[in-house]
Amino acid sequence: MKYLSAHFLLKGDSLSPEEVQTAYDIITALAGEAGFDTFDQSDGQLTGYAPAEAFDQHTLDALLSEFPLPQVNVEYHLEKIDDEDWNATWEATGFEPIVIEGRCVIHDTLHESPTQPGMMDILIDAKMAFGTGTHETTQMMVKHLLDGDLQGQRVLDCGCGTGILSIVASKAGAEEVVAYDIDEWSVENTRHNATLNGVDNIEVLNGDIHVLSHVSGIFDVVLANINRNVLLSDMEAMKGMMTDGGRLLLSGFYESDIALLLETARRLDLKHVSTDMLGGWVLLSFTS
């Protein structure tokens, strides 16, 4: 799948850090309606990623032209992400190891793992897929998986990316993991990373949530670290895949999205358990 990136620039006089963050939150919500499904906010900049076939520039331009903060103008620069170049960048630089609460180390093949006795070791070779552990949403998801009792449970990973959450769930005791992603690169990368980690109980499917029509049974834990609009669209189907008392972990969105997601969950009779926030990103936990 071909991707586009958009580097969003804010134009305004002396914007405060709070105004910048609010603007980025709004851009993320608006861009999600134009096909963007992943965002990275680092070094004071916001970059969005969209499958080329899903990107609607007319919608993005129309939404940004009516930006609700009068003191802010938004410009963006589009780039095509070349598969070969992106892959070469990962292979050349990789990412620094991530240690989560002294319990789990996530690293790539280019960096030595600082794993200590008793710590879970996760090896990720991120080829064209999102999810290395560097992002706040991934870190919150991993923490929840480590905090929960997954022994013998069946886990569903919606939008698996590199497969990092599926692999953590498997190593944390899950009996079976089913993962899916619309991006064929992500499907292959999840399978590749599962092999690297010696994990053999993950079934990986290519498609959106409708691909689960071919999967029998229900799940004790459902994970979805994806775009807000996809969460809103798919939450009902996710609930339909859960056991009685099953857990649903949602992330990939900002604080400004919480009310909308909670209202959708309330309508579906999902019980809100907790809200976690890290770096402006949010994780919501529910039970059925």
PDB file of C-alpha atoms in Angstrom:
ATOM      1  CA  MET A   1       0.000   0.000   0.000  1.00  0.00           C
ATOM      2  CA  LYS A   2       1.304   3.471  -0.956  1.00  0.00           C
ATOM      3  CA  TYR A   3       1.269   6.179   1.717  1.00  0.00           C
ATOM      4  CA  LEU A   4       1.361   9.967   1.696  1.00  0.00           C
ATOM      5  CA  SER A   5       2.701  12.150   4.475  1.00  0.00           C
ATOM      6  CA  ALA A   6       1.551  15.660   5.300  1.00  0.00           C
ATOM      7  CA  HIS A   7       3.709  18.000   7.373  1.00  0.00           C
ATOM      8  CA  PHE A   8       1.365  20.503   9.016  1.00  0.00           C
ATOM      9  CA  LEU A   9       2.619  24.039   9.685  1.00  0.00           C
ATOM     10  CA  LEU A  10       0.921  26.571  11.960  1.00  0.00           C
ATOM     11  CA  LYS A  11       0.907  30.238  10.978  1.00  0.00           C
ATOM     12  CA  GLY A  12       0.031  32.701  13.705  1.00  0.00           C
ATOM     13  CA  ASP A  13       1.494  35.414  15.911  1.00  0.00           C
ATOM     14  CA  SER A  14       3.215  34.210  19.099  1.00  0.00           C
ATOM     15  CA  LEU A  15       1.230  31.028  19.613  1.00  0.00           C
ATOM     16  CA  SER A  16       1.495  29.633  23.132  1.00  0.00           C
ATOM     17  CA  PRO A  17       2.376  25.957  23.670  1.00  0.00           C
ATOM     18  CA  GLU A  18      -1.227  25.378  24.741  1.00  0.00           C
ATOM     19  CA  GLU A  19      -2.564  26.959  21.535  1.00  0.00           C
ATOM     20  CA  VAL A  20      -0.179  24.877  19.436  1.00  0.00           C
ATOM     21  CA  GLN A  21      -1.304  21.654  21.137  1.00  0.00           C
ATOM     22  CA  THR A  22      -4.975  22.563  20.736  1.00  0.00           C
ATOM     23  CA  ALA A  23      -4.388  23.308  17.054  1.00  0.00           C
ATOM     24  CA  TYR A  24      -2.630  19.972  16.579  1.00  0.00           C
ATOM     25  CA  ASP A  25      -5.507  18.148  18.288  1.00  0.00           C
ATOM     26  CA  ILE A  26      -7.997  19.801  15.941  1.00  0.00           C
ATOM     27  CA  ILE A  27      -5.873  19.090  12.851  1.00  0.00           C
ATOM     28  CA  THR A  28      -5.663  15.426  13.833  1.00  0.00           C
ATOM     29  CA  ALA A  29      -9.438  15.191  14.127  1.00  0.00           C
ATOM     30  CA  LEU A  30     -10.053  17.003  10.832  1.00  0.00           C
ATOM     31  CA  ALA A  31      -7.358  15.164   8.880  1.00  0.00           C
ATOM     32  CA  GLY A  32      -8.831  11.852  10.035  1.00  0.00           C
ATOM     33  CA  GLU A  33     -11.912  12.725   7.970  1.00  0.00           C
ATOM     34  CA  ALA A  34      -9.709  13.170   4.897  1.00  0.00           C
ATOM     35  CA  GLY A  35      -8.126   9.721   5.065  1.00  0.00           C
ATOM     36  CA  PHE A  36      -5.244  10.118   7.518  1.00  0.00           C
ATOM     37  CA  ASP A  37      -4.972   7.160   9.886  1.00  0.00           C
ATOM     38  CA  THR A  38      -1.671   7.732  11.703  1.00  0.00           C
ATOM     39  CA  PHE A  39      -0.026  10.792  13.242  1.00  0.00           C
ATOM     40  CA  ASP A  40       3.368  11.547  14.717  1.00  0.00           C
ATOM     41  CA  GLN A  41       4.005  14.571  16.902  1.00  0.00           C
ATOM     42  CA  SER A  42       7.688  14.993  17.605  1.00  0.00           C
ATOM     43  CA  ASP A  43      10.245  17.818  17.629  1.00  0.00           C
ATOM     44  CA  GLY A  44       7.382  20.291  17.844  1.00  0.00           C
ATOM     45  CA  GLN A  45       5.925  19.233  14.488  1.00  0.00           C
ATOM     46  CA  LEU A  46       2.856  17.270  13.437  1.00  0.00           C
ATOM     47  CA  THR A  47       3.009  14.796  10.567  1.00  0.00           C
ATOM     48  CA  GLY A  48       0.065  12.767   9.315  1.00  0.00           C
ATOM     49  CA  TYR A  49       0.117   9.604   7.203  1.00  0.00           C
ATOM     50  CA  ALA A  50      -2.633   8.473   4.844  1.00  0.00           C
ATOM     51  CA  PRO A  51      -3.030   5.565   2.437  1.00  0.00           C
ATOM     52  CA  ALA A  52      -2.828   7.209  -0.998  1.00  0.00           C
ATOM     53  CA  GLU A  53      -6.069   5.584  -2.112  1.00  0.00           C
ATOM     54  CA  ALA A  54      -7.932   6.938   0.950  1.00  0.00           C
ATOM     55  CA  PHE A  55      -6.628  10.528   0.866  1.00  0.00           C
ATOM     56  CA  ASP A  56      -9.203  13.179  -0.066  1.00  0.00           C
ATOM     57  CA  GLN A  57      -7.397  16.488  -0.602  1.00  0.00           C
ATOM     58  CA  HIS A  58     -10.601  18.397  -1.383  1.00  0.00           C
ATOM     59  CA  THR A  59     -12.047  17.405   2.004  1.00  0.00           C
ATOM     60  CA  LEU A  60      -8.823  18.308   3.821  1.00  0.00           C
ATOM     61  CA  ASP A  61      -8.615  21.718   2.163  1.00  0.00           C
ATOM     62  CA  ALA A  62     -12.277  22.454   2.893  1.00  0.00           C
ATOM     63  CA  LEU A  63     -11.966  21.512   6.572  1.00  0.00           C
ATOM     64  CA  LEU A  64      -8.759  23.472   7.115  1.00  0.00           C
ATOM     65  CA  SER A  65     -10.211  26.540   5.369  1.00  0.00           C
ATOM     66  CA  GLU A  66     -12.766  26.747   8.186  1.00  0.00           C
ATOM     67  CA  PHE A  67     -10.289  26.096  10.992  1.00  0.00           C
ATOM     68  CA  PRO A  68     -12.054  26.948  14.279  1.00  0.00           C
ATOM     69  CA  LEU A  69      -9.138  28.898  15.816  1.00  0.00           C
ATOM     70  CA  PRO A  70      -9.232  32.361  14.187  1.00  0.00           C
ATOM     71  CA  GLN A  71      -5.661  33.181  15.305  1.00  0.00           C
ATOM     72  CA  VAL A  72      -4.245  30.141  13.506  1.00  0.00           C
ATOM     73  CA  ASN A  73      -3.775  29.405   9.816  1.00  0.00           C
ATOM     74  CA  VAL A  74      -2.755  25.886   8.803  1.00  0.00           C
ATOM     75  CA  GLU A  75      -0.578  25.005   5.853  1.00  0.00           C
ATOM     76  CA  TYR A  76       0.649  21.556   4.882  1.00  0.00           C
ATOM     77  CA  HIS A  77       3.217  19.975   2.602  1.00  0.00           C
ATOM     78  CA  LEU A  78       2.435  16.643   0.967  1.00  0.00           C
ATOM     79  CA  GLU A  79       5.027  14.006   0.146  1.00  0.00           C
ATOM     80  CA  LYS A  80       4.771  10.562  -1.387  1.00  0.00           C
ATOM     81  CA  ILE A  81       6.432   7.927   0.764  1.00  0.00           C
ATOM     82  CA  ASP A  82       8.504   5.710  -1.452  1.00  0.00           C
ATOM     83  CA  ASP A  83       8.456   2.097  -0.249  1.00  0.00           C
ATOM     84  CA  GLU A  84      12.114   1.518  -1.010  1.00  0.00           C
ATOM     85  CA  ASP A  85      13.342   4.734   0.608  1.00  0.00           C
ATOM     86  CA  TRP A  86      11.226   4.277   3.737  1.00  0.00           C
ATOM     87  CA  ASN A  87      12.410   0.732   4.193  1.00  0.00           C
ATOM     88  CA  ALA A  88      16.032   1.765   3.651  1.00  0.00           C
ATOM     89  CA  THR A  89      15.699   4.463   6.323  1.00  0.00           C
ATOM     90  CA  TRP A  90      14.511   1.957   8.913  1.00  0.00           C
ATOM     91  CA  GLU A  91      17.214  -0.512   7.950  1.00  0.00           C
ATOM     92  CA  ALA A  92      19.895   2.182   8.224  1.00  0.00           C
ATOM     93  CA  THR A  93      18.866   3.874  11.489  1.00  0.00           C
ATOM     94  CA  GLY A  94      16.294   1.782  13.365  1.00  0.00           C
ATOM     95  CA  PHE A  95      15.155   3.138  16.734  1.00  0.00           C
ATOM     96  CA  GLU A  96      16.581   3.417  20.216  1.00  0.00           C
ATOM     97  CA  PRO A  97      15.463   0.722  22.698  1.00  0.00           C
ATOM     98  CA  ILE A  98      12.334   1.542  24.704  1.00  0.00           C
ATOM     99  CA  VAL A  99      12.042   0.371  28.322  1.00  0.00           C
ATOM    100  CA  ILE A 100       8.502   0.313  29.708  1.00  0.00           C
ATOM    101  CA  GLU A 101       8.296   0.524  33.504  1.00  0.00           C
ATOM    102  CA  GLY A 102      11.340  -1.701  33.918  1.00  0.00           C
ATOM    103  CA  ARG A 103       9.241  -4.681  32.788  1.00  0.00           C
ATOM    104  CA  CYS A 104       9.553  -4.744  29.012  1.00  0.00           C
ATOM    105  CA  VAL A 105      12.248  -3.775  26.499  1.00  0.00           C
ATOM    106  CA  ILE A 106      11.380  -3.078  22.864  1.00  0.00           C
ATOM    107  CA  HIS A 107      14.337  -2.885  20.489  1.00  0.00           C
ATOM    108  CA  ASP A 108      15.382  -3.493  16.899  1.00  0.00           C
ATOM    109  CA  THR A 109      18.110  -5.570  15.324  1.00  0.00           C
ATOM    110  CA  LEU A 110      20.525  -2.612  15.128  1.00  0.00           C
ATOM    111  CA  HIS A 111      20.644  -1.816  18.855  1.00  0.00           C
ATOM    112  CA  GLU A 112      21.739  -3.926  21.765  1.00  0.00           C
ATOM    113  CA  SER A 113      18.910  -4.761  24.129  1.00  0.00           C
ATOM    114  CA  PRO A 114      19.285  -3.467  27.719  1.00  0.00           C
ATOM    115  CA  THR A 115      17.111  -6.339  28.950  1.00  0.00           C
ATOM    116  CA  GLN A 116      17.588  -7.322  32.577  1.00  0.00           C
ATOM    117  CA  PRO A 117      16.585 -10.658  34.189  1.00  0.00           C
ATOM    118  CA  GLY A 118      12.818 -10.941  34.466  1.00  0.00           C
ATOM    119  CA  MET A 119      12.107  -8.337  31.759  1.00  0.00           C
ATOM    120  CA  MET A 120      10.133  -9.179  28.631  1.00  0.00           C
ATOM    121  CA  ASP A 121      12.271  -8.778  25.504  1.00  0.00           C
ATOM    122  CA  ILE A 122      10.509  -7.710  22.280  1.00  0.00           C
ATOM    123  CA  LEU A 123      12.434  -7.548  18.994  1.00  0.00           C
ATOM    124  CA  ILE A 124      10.818  -5.412  16.285  1.00  0.00           C
ATOM    125  CA  ASP A 125      12.065  -5.134  12.721  1.00  0.00           C
ATOM    126  CA  ALA A 126       9.862  -2.268  11.501  1.00  0.00           C
ATOM    127  CA  LYS A 127       9.655  -2.619   7.742  1.00  0.00           C
ATOM    128  CA  MET A 128       7.044  -0.218   6.332  1.00  0.00           C
ATOM    129  CA  ALA A 129       4.691  -0.650   9.301  1.00  0.00           C
ATOM    130  CA  PHE A 130       3.815   1.634  12.213  1.00  0.00           C
ATOM    131  CA  GLY A 131       4.413   0.592  15.804  1.00  0.00           C
ATOM    132  CA  THR A 132       7.868   0.401  17.343  1.00  0.00           C
ATOM    133  CA  GLY A 133       7.096   1.326  20.935  1.00  0.00           C
ATOM    134  CA  THR A 134       8.372   4.876  20.527  1.00  0.00           C
ATOM    135  CA  HIS A 135       4.844   6.283  20.362  1.00  0.00           C
ATOM    136  CA  GLU A 136       2.932   7.118  23.541  1.00  0.00           C
ATOM    137  CA  THR A 137      -0.159   5.166  22.506  1.00  0.00           C
ATOM    138  CA  THR A 138       1.855   1.987  21.990  1.00  0.00           C
ATOM    139  CA  GLN A 139       3.560   2.418  25.365  1.00  0.00           C
ATOM    140  CA  MET A 140       0.221   2.829  27.154  1.00  0.00           C
ATOM    141  CA  MET A 141      -1.178  -0.229  25.405  1.00  0.00           C
ATOM    142  CA  VAL A 142       1.860  -2.323  26.359  1.00  0.00           C
ATOM    143  CA  LYS A 143       1.548  -1.206  29.993  1.00  0.00           C
ATOM    144  CA  HIS A 144      -2.109  -2.290  30.107  1.00  0.00           C
ATOM    145  CA  LEU A 145      -1.258  -5.654  28.604  1.00  0.00           C
ATOM    146  CA  LEU A 146       1.465  -6.180  31.193  1.00  0.00           C
ATOM    147  CA  ASP A 147      -0.896  -5.121  34.002  1.00  0.00           C
ATOM    148  CA  GLY A 148      -3.682  -7.475  32.921  1.00  0.00           C
ATOM    149  CA  ASP A 149      -3.884 -11.224  33.381  1.00  0.00           C
ATOM    150  CA  LEU A 150      -3.731 -12.642  29.850  1.00  0.00           C
ATOM    151  CA  GLN A 151      -2.984 -16.217  30.834  1.00  0.00           C
ATOM    152  CA  GLY A 152      -4.972 -18.537  28.586  1.00  0.00           C
ATOM    153  CA  GLN A 153      -6.959 -15.694  27.029  1.00  0.00           C
ATOM    154  CA  ARG A 154      -7.890 -15.024  23.411  1.00  0.00           C
ATOM    155  CA  VAL A 155      -6.810 -11.589  22.105  1.00  0.00           C
ATOM    156  CA  LEU A 156      -7.849  -9.581  19.033  1.00  0.00           C
ATOM    157  CA  ASP A 157      -5.423  -6.925  17.702  1.00  0.00           C
ATOM    158  CA  CYS A 158      -7.224  -4.479  15.388  1.00  0.00           C
ATOM    159  CA  GLY A 159      -4.829  -2.631  13.077  1.00  0.00           C
ATOM    160  CA  CYS A 160      -1.733  -4.585  14.121  1.00  0.00           C
ATOM    161  CA  GLY A 161       0.992  -2.557  12.369  1.00  0.00           C
ATOM    162  CA  THR A 162       4.316  -4.189  13.257  1.00  0.00           C
ATOM    163  CA  GLY A 163       2.526  -6.735  15.444  1.00  0.00           C
ATOM    164  CA  ILE A 164       4.073  -5.362  18.620  1.00  0.00           C
ATOM    165  CA  LEU A 165       0.879  -5.606  20.703  1.00  0.00           C
ATOM    166  CA  SER A 166       0.106  -9.107  19.446  1.00  0.00           C
ATOM    167  CA  ILE A 167       3.615 -10.240  20.371  1.00  0.00           C
ATOM    168  CA  VAL A 168       3.446  -8.655  23.837  1.00  0.00           C
ATOM    169  CA  ALA A 169       0.059 -10.304  24.416  1.00  0.00           C
ATOM    170  CA  SER A 170       1.412 -13.697  23.355  1.00  0.00           C
ATOM    171  CA  LYS A 171       4.492 -13.416  25.568  1.00  0.00           C
ATOM    172  CA  ALA A 172       2.274 -12.256  28.450  1.00  0.00           C
ATOM    173  CA  GLY A 173       0.376 -15.549  28.346  1.00  0.00           C
ATOM    174  CA  ALA A 174      -2.362 -15.214  25.730  1.00  0.00           C
ATOM    175  CA  GLU A 175      -3.359 -18.608  24.399  1.00  0.00           C
ATOM    176  CA  GLU A 176      -4.296 -17.299  20.946  1.00  0.00           C
ATOM    177  CA  VAL A 177      -4.004 -13.950  19.144  1.00  0.00           C
ATOM    178  CA  VAL A 178      -5.814 -12.904  15.975  1.00  0.00           C
ATOM    179  CA  ALA A 179      -4.507  -9.746  14.293  1.00  0.00           C
ATOM    180  CA  TYR A 180      -5.533  -7.863  11.191  1.00  0.00           C
ATOM    181  CA  ASP A 181      -4.500  -4.774   9.209  1.00  0.00           C
ATOM    182  CA  ILE A 182      -5.650  -3.137   5.982  1.00  0.00           C
ATOM    183  CA  ASP A 183      -2.011  -2.676   4.949  1.00  0.00           C
ATOM    184  CA  GLU A 184      -0.435  -5.767   3.373  1.00  0.00           C
ATOM    185  CA  TRP A 185       3.017  -4.522   4.474  1.00  0.00           C
ATOM    186  CA  SER A 186       1.819  -4.577   8.084  1.00  0.00           C
ATOM    187  CA  VAL A 187       0.441  -8.098   7.735  1.00  0.00           C
ATOM    188  CA  GLU A 188       3.773  -9.391   6.450  1.00  0.00           C
ATOM    189  CA  ASN A 189       5.714  -7.381   9.034  1.00  0.00           C
ATOM    190  CA  THR A 190       3.616  -8.806  11.884  1.00  0.00           C
ATOM    191  CA  ARG A 191       4.290 -12.333  10.663  1.00  0.00           C
ATOM    192  CA  HIS A 192       7.999 -11.543  10.295  1.00  0.00           C
ATOM    193  CA  ASN A 193       8.251 -10.058  13.802  1.00  0.00           C
ATOM    194  CA  ALA A 194       6.315 -12.942  15.332  1.00  0.00           C
ATOM    195  CA  THR A 195       8.910 -15.304  13.876  1.00  0.00           C
ATOM    196  CA  LEU A 196      11.770 -13.126  15.176  1.00  0.00           C
ATOM    197  CA  ASN A 197      10.271 -13.395  18.672  1.00  0.00           C
ATOM    198  CA  GLY A 198       9.625 -17.131  18.529  1.00  0.00           C
ATOM    199  CA  VAL A 199       5.869 -16.592  18.732  1.00  0.00           C
ATOM    200  CA  ASP A 200       3.699 -19.076  16.861  1.00  0.00           C
ATOM    201  CA  ASN A 201       0.162 -18.478  18.141  1.00  0.00           C
ATOM    202  CA  ILE A 202      -0.677 -15.322  16.146  1.00  0.00           C
ATOM    203  CA  GLU A 203      -3.006 -15.537  13.130  1.00  0.00           C
ATOM    204  CA  VAL A 204      -2.604 -12.457  10.899  1.00  0.00           C
ATOM    205  CA  LEU A 205      -5.280 -11.394   8.388  1.00  0.00           C
ATOM    206  CA  ASN A 206      -5.278  -8.734   5.652  1.00  0.00           C
ATOM    207  CA  GLY A 207      -8.328  -6.468   5.611  1.00  0.00           C
ATOM    208  CA  ASP A 208     -10.502  -4.262   7.807  1.00  0.00           C
ATOM    209  CA  ILE A 209     -12.753  -5.466  10.621  1.00  0.00           C
ATOM    210  CA  HIS A 210     -15.014  -7.252   8.135  1.00  0.00           C
ATOM    211  CA  VAL A 211     -12.285  -9.831   7.567  1.00  0.00           C
ATOM    212  CA  LEU A 212     -13.279 -11.236  10.969  1.00  0.00           C
ATOM    213  CA  SER A 213     -16.397 -12.722   9.376  1.00  0.00           C
ATOM    214  CA  HIS A 214     -14.087 -15.642   8.545  1.00  0.00           C
ATOM    215  CA  VAL A 215     -12.982 -16.020  12.184  1.00  0.00           C
ATOM    216  CA  SER A 216     -14.912 -18.208  14.603  1.00  0.00           C
ATOM    217  CA  GLY A 217     -15.308 -17.528  18.319  1.00  0.00           C
ATOM    218  CA  ILE A 218     -15.066 -14.429  20.501  1.00  0.00           C
ATOM    219  CA  PHE A 219     -12.267 -12.681  22.388  1.00  0.00           C
ATOM    220  CA  ASP A 220     -11.411 -11.942  26.012  1.00  0.00           C
ATOM    221  CA  VAL A 221      -9.376  -8.843  25.097  1.00  0.00           C
ATOM    222  CA  VAL A 222      -9.763  -6.537  22.076  1.00  0.00           C
ATOM    223  CA  LEU A 223      -7.012  -4.010  21.252  1.00  0.00           C
ATOM    224  CA  ALA A 224      -7.386  -1.089  18.843  1.00  0.00           C
ATOM    225  CA  ASN A 225      -4.639   1.523  18.566  1.00  0.00           C
ATOM    226  CA  ILE A 226      -5.917   3.288  15.468  1.00  0.00           C
ATOM    227  CA  ASN A 227      -7.516   6.473  14.171  1.00  0.00           C
ATOM    228  CA  ARG A 228     -10.483   7.981  16.025  1.00  0.00           C
ATOM    229  CA  ASN A 229     -12.822   7.750  13.040  1.00  0.00           C
ATOM    230  CA  VAL A 230     -12.057   4.067  12.556  1.00  0.00           C
ATOM    231  CA  LEU A 231     -12.688   3.462  16.265  1.00  0.00           C
ATOM    232  CA  LEU A 232     -16.061   5.202  16.079  1.00  0.00           C
ATOM    233  CA  SER A 233     -17.003   3.243  12.969  1.00  0.00           C
ATOM    234  CA  ASP A 234     -15.841  -0.154  14.222  1.00  0.00           C
ATOM    235  CA  MET A 235     -16.596  -0.047  17.957  1.00  0.00           C
ATOM    236  CA  GLU A 236     -19.947  -1.795  17.610  1.00  0.00           C
ATOM    237  CA  ALA A 237     -18.357  -4.638  15.643  1.00  0.00           C
ATOM    238  CA  MET A 238     -15.546  -4.836  18.212  1.00  0.00           C
ATOM    239  CA  LYS A 239     -18.091  -5.218  21.000  1.00  0.00           C
ATOM    240  CA  GLY A 240     -19.768  -7.993  19.052  1.00  0.00           C
ATOM    241  CA  MET A 241     -16.473  -9.918  19.108  1.00  0.00           C
ATOM    242  CA  MET A 242     -16.068  -9.694  22.908  1.00  0.00           C
ATOM    243  CA  THR A 243     -16.845 -12.256  25.597  1.00  0.00           C
ATOM    244  CA  ASP A 244     -19.139 -11.322  28.477  1.00  0.00           C
ATOM    245  CA  GLY A 245     -16.931  -9.215  30.753  1.00  0.00           C
ATOM    246  CA  GLY A 246     -14.283  -8.939  28.038  1.00  0.00           C
ATOM    247  CA  ARG A 247     -11.884  -6.003  27.921  1.00  0.00           C
ATOM    248  CA  LEU A 248     -11.631  -3.360  25.185  1.00  0.00           C
ATOM    249  CA  LEU A 249      -8.561  -1.083  25.009  1.00  0.00           C
ATOM    250  CA  LEU A 250      -8.784   1.883  22.643  1.00  0.00           C
ATOM    251  CA  SER A 251      -6.000   4.337  21.811  1.00  0.00           C
ATOM    252  CA  GLY A 252      -4.670   6.426  18.926  1.00  0.00           C
ATOM    253  CA  PHE A 253      -6.549   9.668  19.665  1.00  0.00           C
ATOM    254  CA  TYR A 254      -6.323  12.923  21.612  1.00  0.00           C
ATOM    255  CA  GLU A 255      -8.021  14.291  24.724  1.00  0.00           C
ATOM    256  CA  SER A 256     -10.454  16.275  22.556  1.00  0.00           C
ATOM    257  CA  ASP A 257     -11.853  12.975  21.237  1.00  0.00           C
ATOM    258  CA  ILE A 258     -12.670  11.446  24.635  1.00  0.00           C
ATOM    259  CA  ALA A 259     -16.264  12.692  24.937  1.00  0.00           C
ATOM    260  CA  LEU A 260     -17.243  11.395  21.505  1.00  0.00           C
ATOM    261  CA  LEU A 261     -15.742   7.959  22.121  1.00  0.00           C
ATOM    262  CA  LEU A 262     -17.301   7.705  25.592  1.00  0.00           C
ATOM    263  CA  GLU A 263     -20.720   8.581  24.178  1.00  0.00           C
ATOM    264  CA  THR A 264     -20.413   5.884  21.518  1.00  0.00           C
ATOM    265  CA  ALA A 265     -19.305   3.362  24.143  1.00  0.00           C
ATOM    266  CA  ARG A 266     -22.227   4.326  26.421  1.00  0.00           C
ATOM    267  CA  ARG A 267     -24.682   3.781  23.564  1.00  0.00           C
ATOM    268  CA  LEU A 268     -23.210   0.308  23.084  1.00  0.00           C
ATOM    269  CA  ASP A 269     -23.491  -0.488  26.824  1.00  0.00           C
ATOM    270  CA  LEU A 270     -19.721  -0.703  27.247  1.00  0.00           C
ATOM    271  CA  LYS A 271     -18.621   0.104  30.809  1.00  0.00           C
ATOM    272  CA  HIS A 272     -15.862   2.714  31.100  1.00  0.00           C
ATOM    273  CA  VAL A 273     -13.108   1.452  33.408  1.00  0.00           C
ATOM    274  CA  SER A 274     -10.244   3.928  33.119  1.00  0.00           C
ATOM    275  CA  THR A 275      -8.654   6.784  31.167  1.00  0.00           C
ATOM    276  CA  ASP A 276      -4.886   7.078  30.725  1.00  0.00           C
ATOM    277  CA  MET A 277      -3.051   9.984  29.091  1.00  0.00           C
ATOM    278  CA  LEU A 278       0.545  10.364  27.948  1.00  0.00           C
ATOM    279  CA  GLY A 279       1.978  13.206  25.897  1.00  0.00           C
ATOM    280  CA  GLY A 280      -1.473  14.431  24.877  1.00  0.00           C
ATOM    281  CA  TRP A 281      -2.561  10.967  23.693  1.00  0.00           C
ATOM    282  CA  VAL A 282      -5.298   8.912  25.385  1.00  0.00           C
ATOM    283  CA  LEU A 283      -6.122   5.278  26.168  1.00  0.00           C
ATOM    284  CA  LEU A 284      -9.671   4.323  27.174  1.00  0.00           C
ATOM    285  CA  SER A 285     -10.407   0.983  28.827  1.00  0.00           C
ATOM    286  CA  PHE A 286     -13.853  -0.656  28.805  1.00  0.00           C
ATOM    287  CA  THR A 287     -15.542  -3.925  29.729  1.00  0.00           C
ATOM    288  CA  SER A 288     -18.558  -5.483  28.047  1.00  0.00           C
TER     289      SER A 288
END
